[in-house]
Coordinates of C-alpha atoms in Angstrom, one line a residue:
M28 CA -63.4 85.2 -6.1
K29 CA -65.3 84.0 -3.0
I30 CA -65.2 80.4 -4.3
K31 CA -61.5 80.7 -4.9
R32 CA -61.0 81.9 -1.3
L33 CA -63.0 78.9 0.0
V34 CA -61.0 76.5 -2.1
A35 CA -57.7 78.1 -0.9
F36 CA -59.0 77.8 2.7
Y37 CA -59.5 74.1 2.3
I38 CA -56.2 73.6 0.5
D39 CA -54.5 75.4 3.4
L40 CA -56.4 73.4 6.0
I41 CA -55.3 70.1 4.4
S42 CA -51.7 71.2 3.9
I43 CA -51.5 72.2 7.6
L44 CA -53.4 69.4 9.3
F45 CA -52.1 66.5 7.2
P46 CA -48.4 66.8 8.2
G47 CA -49.5 67.2 11.9
A48 CA -51.6 64.0 11.6
I49 CA -48.7 62.1 10.0
I50 CA -46.3 63.3 12.7
S51 CA -48.7 62.4 15.5
L52 CA -49.0 58.8 14.1
F53 CA -45.3 58.2 14.7
M54 CA -45.1 59.9 18.1
D55 CA -46.0 58.5 21.5
E56 CA -48.9 60.0 23.5
H57 CA -46.6 61.8 26.0
P58 CA -48.1 65.2 26.8
L59 CA -44.9 67.0 25.7
T60 CA -45.2 65.5 22.2
I61 CA -48.8 66.5 22.0
I62 CA -47.8 70.1 23.0
I63 CA -45.1 70.1 20.3
V64 CA -47.4 68.9 17.5
F65 CA -50.2 71.3 18.6
S66 CA -47.7 74.1 18.7
L67 CA -46.4 73.3 15.2
I68 CA -49.9 73.1 13.7
F69 CA -51.0 76.3 15.5
S70 CA -47.8 78.2 14.4
L71 CA -48.3 77.1 10.8
I72 CA -51.9 78.4 10.9
L73 CA -50.8 81.7 12.4
N74 CA -48.0 82.1 9.8
K75 CA -49.6 80.6 6.7
D76 CA -49.7 83.9 4.8
I77 CA -46.2 85.3 5.7
L78 CA -44.5 84.2 2.5
D79 CA -45.2 87.2 0.3
G80 CA -48.8 87.4 1.5
Q81 CA -49.6 84.0 0.1
S82 CA -50.4 80.6 1.7
L83 CA -50.1 77.4 -0.3
G84 CA -53.8 77.6 -1.3
K85 CA -53.5 81.3 -2.2
R86 CA -50.4 80.6 -4.3
I87 CA -52.1 77.8 -6.2
L88 CA -55.2 79.9 -6.9
K89 CA -53.2 83.1 -7.6
L90 CA -54.5 85.1 -4.7
K91 CA -52.6 87.4 -2.3
V92 CA -53.2 89.1 1.0
V93 CA -52.6 92.9 0.8
K94 CA -53.2 95.9 3.1
K95 CA -56.5 97.5 2.5
K96 CA -54.8 100.9 2.1
G97 CA -52.0 100.9 -0.3
Q98 CA -52.3 97.4 -1.6
S99 CA -48.8 96.4 -0.3
T100 CA -47.9 93.1 1.2
P101 CA -48.6 93.2 5.0
S102 CA -45.9 92.5 7.5
K103 CA -45.5 89.1 9.2
L104 CA -47.1 90.4 12.4
I105 CA -50.2 91.6 10.5
C106 CA -50.5 88.2 8.8
C107 CA -50.3 86.5 12.2
I108 CA -53.0 88.9 13.6
R109 CA -55.4 88.2 10.7
N110 CA -55.0 84.5 11.3
I111 CA -55.2 84.5 15.1
F112 CA -59.0 84.3 14.9
L113 CA -58.9 80.7 13.6
F114 CA -61.4 79.6 16.2
L115 CA -64.0 81.7 14.4
W116 CA -63.7 79.7 11.2
P117 CA -67.5 79.1 11.0
I118 CA -68.1 82.8 11.1
D119 CA -65.2 83.3 8.6
L120 CA -66.8 80.9 6.1
F121 CA -70.1 82.8 6.4
L122 CA -68.3 86.2 6.0
I123 CA -66.3 85.0 3.0
L124 CA -69.4 83.8 1.3
F125 CA -71.3 87.1 1.8
T126 CA -68.6 89.8 2.0
G127 CA -65.5 88.3 0.5
R128 CA -63.5 89.0 3.7
K129 CA -63.0 87.1 6.9
F130 CA -63.0 88.4 10.5
G131 CA -59.2 88.7 10.7
D132 CA -59.2 90.8 7.5
Y133 CA -61.4 93.4 9.2
I134 CA -59.2 93.4 12.3
A135 CA -55.9 93.5 10.4
Q136 CA -57.2 95.9 7.7
T137 CA -56.3 93.5 4.9
E138 CA -58.0 92.0 1.9
V139 CA -57.4 89.1 -0.5
V140 CA -57.0 90.1 -4.2
T141 CA -56.2 88.3 -7.4
K142 CA -52.4 88.4 -8.0
T143 CA -52.0 89.9 -11.4
S144 CA -48.3 90.6 -11.5
A145 CA -45.9 88.1 -13.0
S146 CA -43.4 88.5 -10.1
G147 CA -44.1 85.1 -8.5
F148 CA -40.4 84.7 -7.7
V149 CA -39.7 84.3 -4.0
T150 CA -36.1 84.6 -2.9
R151 CA -34.3 82.0 -0.8
N152 CA -33.8 84.7 1.9
I153 CA -37.5 85.3 2.2
I154 CA -38.2 81.6 2.5
T155 CA -35.4 81.2 5.1
R156 CA -36.7 84.1 7.2
S157 CA -40.3 82.8 7.0
I158 CA -39.2 79.3 8.1
L159 CA -37.3 80.8 11.0
F160 CA -40.4 82.9 12.0
I161 CA -42.6 79.8 12.0
I162 CA -40.0 77.8 14.1
I163 CA -39.7 80.7 16.6
T164 CA -43.5 80.9 16.8
A165 CA -43.8 77.2 17.5
V166 CA -41.1 77.3 20.2
I167 CA -42.9 80.3 21.9
I168 CA -46.3 78.5 21.8
S169 CA -44.7 75.3 23.1
L170 CA -43.1 77.1 26.0
I171 CA -46.3 78.9 26.9
L172 CA -48.2 75.6 26.8
Y173 CA -45.5 73.8 28.8
F174 CA -45.4 76.3 31.6
T175 CA -49.2 76.9 31.7
V176 CA -50.7 73.5 31.1
Y177 CA -48.0 70.8 31.7
N178 CA -46.8 72.4 35.0
S179 CA -50.3 73.2 36.3
R180 CA -51.5 71.6 39.5
S181 CA -54.7 70.3 37.9
Y182 CA -52.7 68.6 35.1
R183 CA -50.4 66.9 37.6
L184 CA -53.4 65.6 39.6
L185 CA -54.9 64.0 36.4
Y186 CA -51.8 62.4 35.0
I187 CA -49.5 61.6 38.0

């Protein structure tokens, strides 16, 4: 199970960073495009488990995020909370190897289990709502970065 989680982690990492790298190849180096690409990547990381508790890597390896109590699929907000600690990924790798859970799992009271049910069917409505949630998150992150970084006095002194 621990090895499956690590493999799922790397599949997710590649599936999130690769499109961002491709997009950044075709965009100019204007700070706003950098903010947009960063926001897209960050929102994909935050929201990677919102589709029925599974990211691409978890779906391929038949794993699923569930609430520790009740074993039900966590809400989109809980999935974001468990993924917000992405900057702790070295600690997460260590924790996954020794405990089977990452830091965000302890905070959000979730765990990753093997998906045993045959109900792998995801409705179009769930996919649409998940995509909208990712887009809204990217827009919010872009606006926060724009108003805090791009309009800051120190940034203007560096680039103007």
